[in-house]
Short mmCIF file of C-alpha atoms and ligand atoms in Angstrom, two decimals:
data_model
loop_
_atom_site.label_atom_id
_atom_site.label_comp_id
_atom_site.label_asym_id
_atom_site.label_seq_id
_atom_site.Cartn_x
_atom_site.Cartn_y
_atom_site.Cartn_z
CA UNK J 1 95.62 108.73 71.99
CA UNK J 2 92.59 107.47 72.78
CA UNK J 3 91.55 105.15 76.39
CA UNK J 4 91.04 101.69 75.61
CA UNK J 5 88.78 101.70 79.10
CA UNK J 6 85.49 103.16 79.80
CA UNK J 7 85.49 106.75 81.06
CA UNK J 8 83.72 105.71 84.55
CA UNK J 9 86.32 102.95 85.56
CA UNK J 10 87.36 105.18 88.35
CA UNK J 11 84.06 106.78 89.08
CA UNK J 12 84.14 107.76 92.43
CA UNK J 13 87.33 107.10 93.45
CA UNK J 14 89.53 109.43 95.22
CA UNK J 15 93.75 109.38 94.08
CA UNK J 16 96.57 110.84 95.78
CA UNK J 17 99.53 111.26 93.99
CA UNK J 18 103.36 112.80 94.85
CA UNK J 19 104.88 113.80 92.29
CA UNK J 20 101.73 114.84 90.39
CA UNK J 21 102.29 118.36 88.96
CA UNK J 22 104.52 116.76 85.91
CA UNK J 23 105.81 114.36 83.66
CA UNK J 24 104.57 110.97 84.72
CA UNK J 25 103.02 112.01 87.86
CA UNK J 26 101.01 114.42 86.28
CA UNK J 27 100.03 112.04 83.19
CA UNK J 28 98.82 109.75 85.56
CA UNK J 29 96.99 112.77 87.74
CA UNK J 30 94.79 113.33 84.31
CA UNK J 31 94.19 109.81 82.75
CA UNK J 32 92.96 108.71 86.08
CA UNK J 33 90.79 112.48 86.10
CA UNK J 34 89.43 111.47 82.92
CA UNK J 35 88.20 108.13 84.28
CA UNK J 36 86.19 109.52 86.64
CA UNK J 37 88.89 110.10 89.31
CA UNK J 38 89.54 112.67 92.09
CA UNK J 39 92.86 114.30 92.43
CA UNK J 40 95.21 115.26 95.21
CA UNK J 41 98.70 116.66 93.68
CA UNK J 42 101.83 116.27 96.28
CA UNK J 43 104.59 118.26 95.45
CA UNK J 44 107.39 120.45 96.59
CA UNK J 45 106.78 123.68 93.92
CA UNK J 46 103.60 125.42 94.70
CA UNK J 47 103.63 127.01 91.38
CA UNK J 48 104.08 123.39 89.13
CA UNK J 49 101.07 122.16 91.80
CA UNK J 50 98.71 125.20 90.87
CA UNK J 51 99.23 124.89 87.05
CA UNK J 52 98.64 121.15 87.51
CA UNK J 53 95.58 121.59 89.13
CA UNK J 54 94.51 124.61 86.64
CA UNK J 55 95.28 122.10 83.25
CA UNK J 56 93.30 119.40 85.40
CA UNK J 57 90.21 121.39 86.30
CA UNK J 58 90.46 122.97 82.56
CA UNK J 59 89.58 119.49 81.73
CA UNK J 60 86.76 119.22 84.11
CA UNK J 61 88.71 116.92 86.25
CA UNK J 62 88.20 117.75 90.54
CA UNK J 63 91.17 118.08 91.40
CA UNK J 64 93.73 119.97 94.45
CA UNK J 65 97.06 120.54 95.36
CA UNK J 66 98.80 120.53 98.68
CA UNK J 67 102.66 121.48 98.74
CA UNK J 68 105.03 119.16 100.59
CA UNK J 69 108.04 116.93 100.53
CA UNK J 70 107.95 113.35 100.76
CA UNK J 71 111.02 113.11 103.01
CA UNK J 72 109.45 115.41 105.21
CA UNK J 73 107.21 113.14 107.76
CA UNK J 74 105.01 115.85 109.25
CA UNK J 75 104.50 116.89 105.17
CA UNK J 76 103.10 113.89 104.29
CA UNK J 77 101.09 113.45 107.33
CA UNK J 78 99.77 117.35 106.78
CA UNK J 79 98.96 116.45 102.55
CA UNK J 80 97.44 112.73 103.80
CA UNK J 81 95.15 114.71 106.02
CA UNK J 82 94.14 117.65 103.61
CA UNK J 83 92.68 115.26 100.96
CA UNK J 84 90.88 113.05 103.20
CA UNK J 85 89.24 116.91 104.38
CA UNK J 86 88.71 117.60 100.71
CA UNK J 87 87.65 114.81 99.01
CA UNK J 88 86.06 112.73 102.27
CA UNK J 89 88.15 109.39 101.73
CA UNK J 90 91.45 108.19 99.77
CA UNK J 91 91.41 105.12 97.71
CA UNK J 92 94.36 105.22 95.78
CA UNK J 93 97.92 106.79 96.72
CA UNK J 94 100.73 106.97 93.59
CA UNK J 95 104.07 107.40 94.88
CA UNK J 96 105.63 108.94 91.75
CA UNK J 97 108.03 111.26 93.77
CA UNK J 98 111.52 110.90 92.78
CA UNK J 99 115.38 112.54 93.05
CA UNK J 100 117.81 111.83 90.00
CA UNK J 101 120.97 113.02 88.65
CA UNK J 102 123.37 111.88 86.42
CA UNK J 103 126.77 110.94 88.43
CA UNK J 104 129.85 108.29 88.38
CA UNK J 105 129.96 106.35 91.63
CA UNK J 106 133.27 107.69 92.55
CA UNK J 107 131.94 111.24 92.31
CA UNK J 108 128.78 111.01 94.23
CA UNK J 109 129.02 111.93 97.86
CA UNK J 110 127.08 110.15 100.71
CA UNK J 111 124.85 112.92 101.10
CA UNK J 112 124.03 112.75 97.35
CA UNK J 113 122.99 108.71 97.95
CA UNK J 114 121.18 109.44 100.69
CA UNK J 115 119.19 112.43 99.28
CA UNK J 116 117.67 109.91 96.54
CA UNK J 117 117.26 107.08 98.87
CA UNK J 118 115.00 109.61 101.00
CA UNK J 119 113.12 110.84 98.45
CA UNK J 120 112.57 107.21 96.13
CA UNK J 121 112.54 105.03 99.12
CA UNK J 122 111.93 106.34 102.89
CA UNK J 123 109.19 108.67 101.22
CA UNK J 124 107.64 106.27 99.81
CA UNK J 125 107.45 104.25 102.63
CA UNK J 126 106.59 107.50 104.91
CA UNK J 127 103.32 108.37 102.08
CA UNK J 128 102.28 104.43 102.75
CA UNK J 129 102.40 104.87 106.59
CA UNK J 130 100.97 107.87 106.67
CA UNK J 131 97.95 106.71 104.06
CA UNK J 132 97.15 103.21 105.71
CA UNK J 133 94.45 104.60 108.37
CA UNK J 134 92.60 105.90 105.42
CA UNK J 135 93.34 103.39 102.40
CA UNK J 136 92.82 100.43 104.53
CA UNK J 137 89.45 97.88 104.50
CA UNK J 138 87.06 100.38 106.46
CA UNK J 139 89.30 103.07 107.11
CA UNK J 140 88.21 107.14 107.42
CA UNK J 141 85.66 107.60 105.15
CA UNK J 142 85.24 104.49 103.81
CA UNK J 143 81.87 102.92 103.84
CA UNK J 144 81.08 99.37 104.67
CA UNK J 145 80.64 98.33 101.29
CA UNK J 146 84.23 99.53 100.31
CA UNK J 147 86.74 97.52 100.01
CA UNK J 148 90.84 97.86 100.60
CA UNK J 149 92.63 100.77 98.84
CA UNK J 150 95.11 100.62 96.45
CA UNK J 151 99.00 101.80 96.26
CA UNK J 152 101.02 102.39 93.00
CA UNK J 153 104.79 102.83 93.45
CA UNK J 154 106.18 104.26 90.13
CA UNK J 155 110.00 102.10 89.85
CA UNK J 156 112.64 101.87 87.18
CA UNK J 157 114.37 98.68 85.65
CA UNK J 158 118.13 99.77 85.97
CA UNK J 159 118.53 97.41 89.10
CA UNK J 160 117.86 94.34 87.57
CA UNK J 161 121.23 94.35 86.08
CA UNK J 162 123.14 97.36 86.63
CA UNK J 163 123.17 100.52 85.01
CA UNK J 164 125.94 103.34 83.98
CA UNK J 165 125.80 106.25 86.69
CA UNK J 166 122.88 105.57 88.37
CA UNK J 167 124.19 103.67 91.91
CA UNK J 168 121.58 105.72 93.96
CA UNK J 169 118.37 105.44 92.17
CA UNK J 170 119.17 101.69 91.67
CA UNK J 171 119.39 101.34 94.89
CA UNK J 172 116.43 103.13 95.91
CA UNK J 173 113.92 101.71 93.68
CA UNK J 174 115.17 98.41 94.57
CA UNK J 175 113.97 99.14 97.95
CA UNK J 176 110.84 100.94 96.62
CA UNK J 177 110.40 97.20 94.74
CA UNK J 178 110.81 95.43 97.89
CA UNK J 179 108.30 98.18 99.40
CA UNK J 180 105.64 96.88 97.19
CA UNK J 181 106.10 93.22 97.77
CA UNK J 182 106.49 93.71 101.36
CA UNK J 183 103.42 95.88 101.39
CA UNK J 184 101.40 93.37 99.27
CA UNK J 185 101.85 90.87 101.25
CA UNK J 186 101.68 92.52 105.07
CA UNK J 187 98.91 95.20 104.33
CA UNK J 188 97.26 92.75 101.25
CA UNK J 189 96.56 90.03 104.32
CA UNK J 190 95.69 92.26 106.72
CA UNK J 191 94.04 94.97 104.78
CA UNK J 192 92.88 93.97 101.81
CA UNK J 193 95.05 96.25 100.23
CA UNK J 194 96.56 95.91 96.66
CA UNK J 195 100.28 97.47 96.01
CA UNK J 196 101.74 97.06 92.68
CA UNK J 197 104.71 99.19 90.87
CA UNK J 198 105.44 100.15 87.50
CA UNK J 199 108.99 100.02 86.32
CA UNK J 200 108.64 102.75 83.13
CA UNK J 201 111.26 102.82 80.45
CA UNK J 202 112.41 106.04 78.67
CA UNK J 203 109.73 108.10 78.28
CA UNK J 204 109.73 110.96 76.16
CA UNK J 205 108.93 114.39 77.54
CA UNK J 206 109.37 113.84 81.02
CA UNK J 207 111.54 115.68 83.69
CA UNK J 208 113.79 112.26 84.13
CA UNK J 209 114.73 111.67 80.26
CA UNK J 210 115.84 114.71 80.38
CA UNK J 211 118.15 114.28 83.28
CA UNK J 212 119.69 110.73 82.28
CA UNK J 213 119.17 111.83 78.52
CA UNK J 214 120.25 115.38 78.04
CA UNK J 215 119.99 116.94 74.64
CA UNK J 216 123.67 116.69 74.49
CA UNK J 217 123.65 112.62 73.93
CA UNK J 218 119.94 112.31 72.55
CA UNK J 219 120.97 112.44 68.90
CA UNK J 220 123.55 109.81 69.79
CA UNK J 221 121.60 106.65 68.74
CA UNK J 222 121.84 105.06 72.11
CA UNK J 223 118.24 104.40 72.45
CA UNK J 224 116.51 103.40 69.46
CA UNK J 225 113.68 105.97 68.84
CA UNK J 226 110.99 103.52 68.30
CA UNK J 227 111.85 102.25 72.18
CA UNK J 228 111.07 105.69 73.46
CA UNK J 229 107.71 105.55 75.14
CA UNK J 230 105.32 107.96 75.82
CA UNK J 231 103.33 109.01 79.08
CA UNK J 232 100.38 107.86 78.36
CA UNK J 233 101.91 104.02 78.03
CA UNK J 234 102.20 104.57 81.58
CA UNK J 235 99.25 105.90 82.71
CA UNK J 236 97.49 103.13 80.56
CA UNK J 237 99.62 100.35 82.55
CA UNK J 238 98.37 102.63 86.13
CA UNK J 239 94.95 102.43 85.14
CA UNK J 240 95.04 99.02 84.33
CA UNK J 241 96.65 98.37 88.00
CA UNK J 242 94.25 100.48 90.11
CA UNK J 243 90.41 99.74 88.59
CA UNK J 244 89.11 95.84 88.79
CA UNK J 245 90.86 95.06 85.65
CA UNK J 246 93.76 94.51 87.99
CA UNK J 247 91.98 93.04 91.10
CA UNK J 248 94.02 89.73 91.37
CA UNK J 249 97.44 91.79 91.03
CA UNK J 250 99.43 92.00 94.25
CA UNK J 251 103.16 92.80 94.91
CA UNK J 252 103.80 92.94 91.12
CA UNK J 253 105.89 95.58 89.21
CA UNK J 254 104.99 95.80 86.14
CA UNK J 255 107.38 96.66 83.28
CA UNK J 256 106.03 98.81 80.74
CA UNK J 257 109.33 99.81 78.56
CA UNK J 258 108.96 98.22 74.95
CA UNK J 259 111.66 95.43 75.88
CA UNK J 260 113.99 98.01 76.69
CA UNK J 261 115.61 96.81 80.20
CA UNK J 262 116.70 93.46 78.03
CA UNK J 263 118.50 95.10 75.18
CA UNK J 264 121.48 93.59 74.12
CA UNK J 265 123.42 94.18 71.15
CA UNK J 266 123.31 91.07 68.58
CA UNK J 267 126.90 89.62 68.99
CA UNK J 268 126.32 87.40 65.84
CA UNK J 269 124.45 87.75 62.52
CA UNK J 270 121.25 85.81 61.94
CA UNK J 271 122.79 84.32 59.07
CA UNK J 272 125.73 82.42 60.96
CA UNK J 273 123.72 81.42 63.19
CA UNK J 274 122.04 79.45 60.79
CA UNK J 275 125.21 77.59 60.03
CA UNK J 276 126.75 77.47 63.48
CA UNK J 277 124.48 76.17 65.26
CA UNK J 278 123.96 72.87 62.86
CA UNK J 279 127.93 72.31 63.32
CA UNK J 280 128.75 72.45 66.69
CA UNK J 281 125.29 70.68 67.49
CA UNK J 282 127.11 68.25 65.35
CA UNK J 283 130.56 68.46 66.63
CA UNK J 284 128.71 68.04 70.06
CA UNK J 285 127.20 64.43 68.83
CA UNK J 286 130.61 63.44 67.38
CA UNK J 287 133.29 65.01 70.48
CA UNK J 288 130.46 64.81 73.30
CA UNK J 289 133.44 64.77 75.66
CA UNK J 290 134.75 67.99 74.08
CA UNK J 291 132.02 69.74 76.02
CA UNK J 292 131.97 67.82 78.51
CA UNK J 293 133.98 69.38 81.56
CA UNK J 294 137.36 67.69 82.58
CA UNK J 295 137.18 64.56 84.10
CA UNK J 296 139.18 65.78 87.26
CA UNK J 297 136.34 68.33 88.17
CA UNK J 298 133.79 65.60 88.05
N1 LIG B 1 125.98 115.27 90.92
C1 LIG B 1 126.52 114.89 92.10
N2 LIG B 1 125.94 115.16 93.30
C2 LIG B 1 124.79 115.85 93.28
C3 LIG B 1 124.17 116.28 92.08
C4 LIG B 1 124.83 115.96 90.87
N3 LIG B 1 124.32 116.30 89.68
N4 LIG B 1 123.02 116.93 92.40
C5 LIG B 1 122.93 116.91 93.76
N5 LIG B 1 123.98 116.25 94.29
C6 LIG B 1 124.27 116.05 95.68
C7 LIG B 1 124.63 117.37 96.34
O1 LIG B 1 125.99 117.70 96.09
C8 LIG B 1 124.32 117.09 97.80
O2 LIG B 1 125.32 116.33 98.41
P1 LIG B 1 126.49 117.04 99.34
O3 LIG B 1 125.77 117.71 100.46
O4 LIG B 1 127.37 115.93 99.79
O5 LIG B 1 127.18 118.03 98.43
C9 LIG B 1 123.11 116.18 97.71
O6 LIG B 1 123.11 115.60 96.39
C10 LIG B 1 121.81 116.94 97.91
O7 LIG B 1 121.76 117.97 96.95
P2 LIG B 1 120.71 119.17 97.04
O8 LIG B 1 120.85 120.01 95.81
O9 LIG B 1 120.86 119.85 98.37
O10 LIG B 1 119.34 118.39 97.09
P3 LIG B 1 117.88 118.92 96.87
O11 LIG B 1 117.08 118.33 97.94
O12 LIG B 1 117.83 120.39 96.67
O13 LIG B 1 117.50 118.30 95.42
C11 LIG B 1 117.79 116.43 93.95
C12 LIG B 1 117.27 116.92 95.28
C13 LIG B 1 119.30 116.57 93.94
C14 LIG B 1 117.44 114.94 93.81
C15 LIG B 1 117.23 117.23 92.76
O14 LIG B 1 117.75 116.69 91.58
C16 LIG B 1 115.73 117.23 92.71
O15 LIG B 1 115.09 118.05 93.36
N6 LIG B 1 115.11 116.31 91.96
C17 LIG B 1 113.64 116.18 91.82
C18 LIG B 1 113.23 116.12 90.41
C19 LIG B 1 113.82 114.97 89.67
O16 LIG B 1 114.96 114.58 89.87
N7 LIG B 1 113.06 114.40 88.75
C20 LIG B 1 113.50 113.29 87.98
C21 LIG B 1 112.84 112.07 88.47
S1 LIG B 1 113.31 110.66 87.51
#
């Protein structure tokens, strides 16, 4: 599909992104190339990184990869420092990095919690740290003219309520929600630095749907298929969050999933609503103390 924004919006402007080399990561790694973007890929697989960075110079997009793992500290320190030495500055860092499995509570082992807590959540935090010499209001490479840099932490929506087999990354991108707010307003006071999230819904064609979604259940009508999104709905909602459209956003995660975190199944026809709600709004006027609580309580 086509941009709704002009090509340039990110003319200039140098990104860093974990998780890069595929599915959302690396949708966001090319809309922001189109728009005039430099890329930095972070990720763990040297071969995913190198055909990322092939497909993204194949579209005439700058772009490099640096292999390393987010819960590694000395990693992200090593990848921070290789694209300020390529690219002369950082502006943006995406922290699209993420750990998931499909797993009952009662089956999941410590060990298992913790791995996805230290990818979603302590690397996130560790790829912040490790960026805020460089992303800050005249950090390395920045000129005077420059303002703050921008973070992006990619979230879900399953912790606003609570969500079947998923007890680690709900818990870890809560954190990685308080992250951003946290961030927003520490760094945003002192640095002039923006964070922001996006909390994605299922997105076709991507490494997590088909983790939480395997082909086994997909024919199994629990998402409707016109909920499905696609990458690009993200990468839309990341460009949107990172150029000047977004200027006066700060600490906000934005939900981009069609309505899909809310969905509840209709427990009563349209129809009887219609007539139900006219008689007990009735029944209310003429028994008011019927719905009124007991008198002892009061
Ligand atoms: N069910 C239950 N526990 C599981 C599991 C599963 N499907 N997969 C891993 N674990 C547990 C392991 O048993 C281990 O715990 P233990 O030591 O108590 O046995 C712990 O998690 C770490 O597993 P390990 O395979 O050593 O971790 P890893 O670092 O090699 O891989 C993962 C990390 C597990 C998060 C892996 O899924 C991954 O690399 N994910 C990245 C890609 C991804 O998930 N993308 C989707 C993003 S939405």
């Amino acid at each position: 599909m086509e941009s709704p924004y002009k090509s340039d919006i990110l003319k200039g402007k140098v990104a860093l992104l974990t998780g890069g080399g595929s599915g959302i990561g690396f949708e966001i790694s090319k809309q922001f190339g189109l728009h005039g973007a430099s890329i930095a890929i972070m990720g763990r697989r040297q071969q995913v990184i190198d055909s990322a960075v092939s497909d993204l110079h194949s579209l005439g997009i700058q772009a490099d990869g640096f292999a390393g793992d987010v819960r590694k500290q000395e990693d992200a320190k090593r990848v921070v420092e290789s694209t300020f030495k390529r690219f002369g500055k950082i502006d943006i860092l995406v922290n699209a990095a993420a750990g998931n499995f499909l797993v009952s509570a009662d089956d999941l082992s410590p060990n298992g919690f913790k791995t996805v807590m230290d990818i979603d959540s302590v690397g996130t935090f560790t790829m912040c740290r490790e960026s805020l010499e460089y992303i800050k209001k005249g950090g390395k490479g920045k000129s005077s003219s420059d303002g703050g840099g921008i973070i992006l932490n990619i979230s879900v929506t399953m912790h606003y309520t609570a969500y079947w087999y998923q007890i680690h990354v709900s818990a870890a991108k809560a954190a990685v929600d308080a992250i951003t707010r946290n961030l927003a307003l520490e760094w945003g006071t002192e640095y002039d630095i923006r964070v922001n999230g996006i909390a994605p819904g299922p997105i076709g064609d991507t490494p997590g749907m088909s983790k939480l979604l395997p082909k086994e259940i997909r024919d199994s009508q629990y998402i409707e298929s016109n909920k499905i999104g696609e990458k690009w709905d993200i990468a839309m909602a990341a460009i949107y969050l990172v150029s000047d459209a977004g200027k006066y956003v700060n600490g906000s995660t934005l939900v981009v999933d069609g309505g899909h975190w809310f969905d509840k199944p209709r427990y009563l026809p349209k129809d009887a609503v219609k007539q139900l709600s006219r008689v007990v709004e009735k029944r209310s006027r003429q028994e008011p103390s019927g719905l009124a609580p007991p008198k002892s309580k009061l």
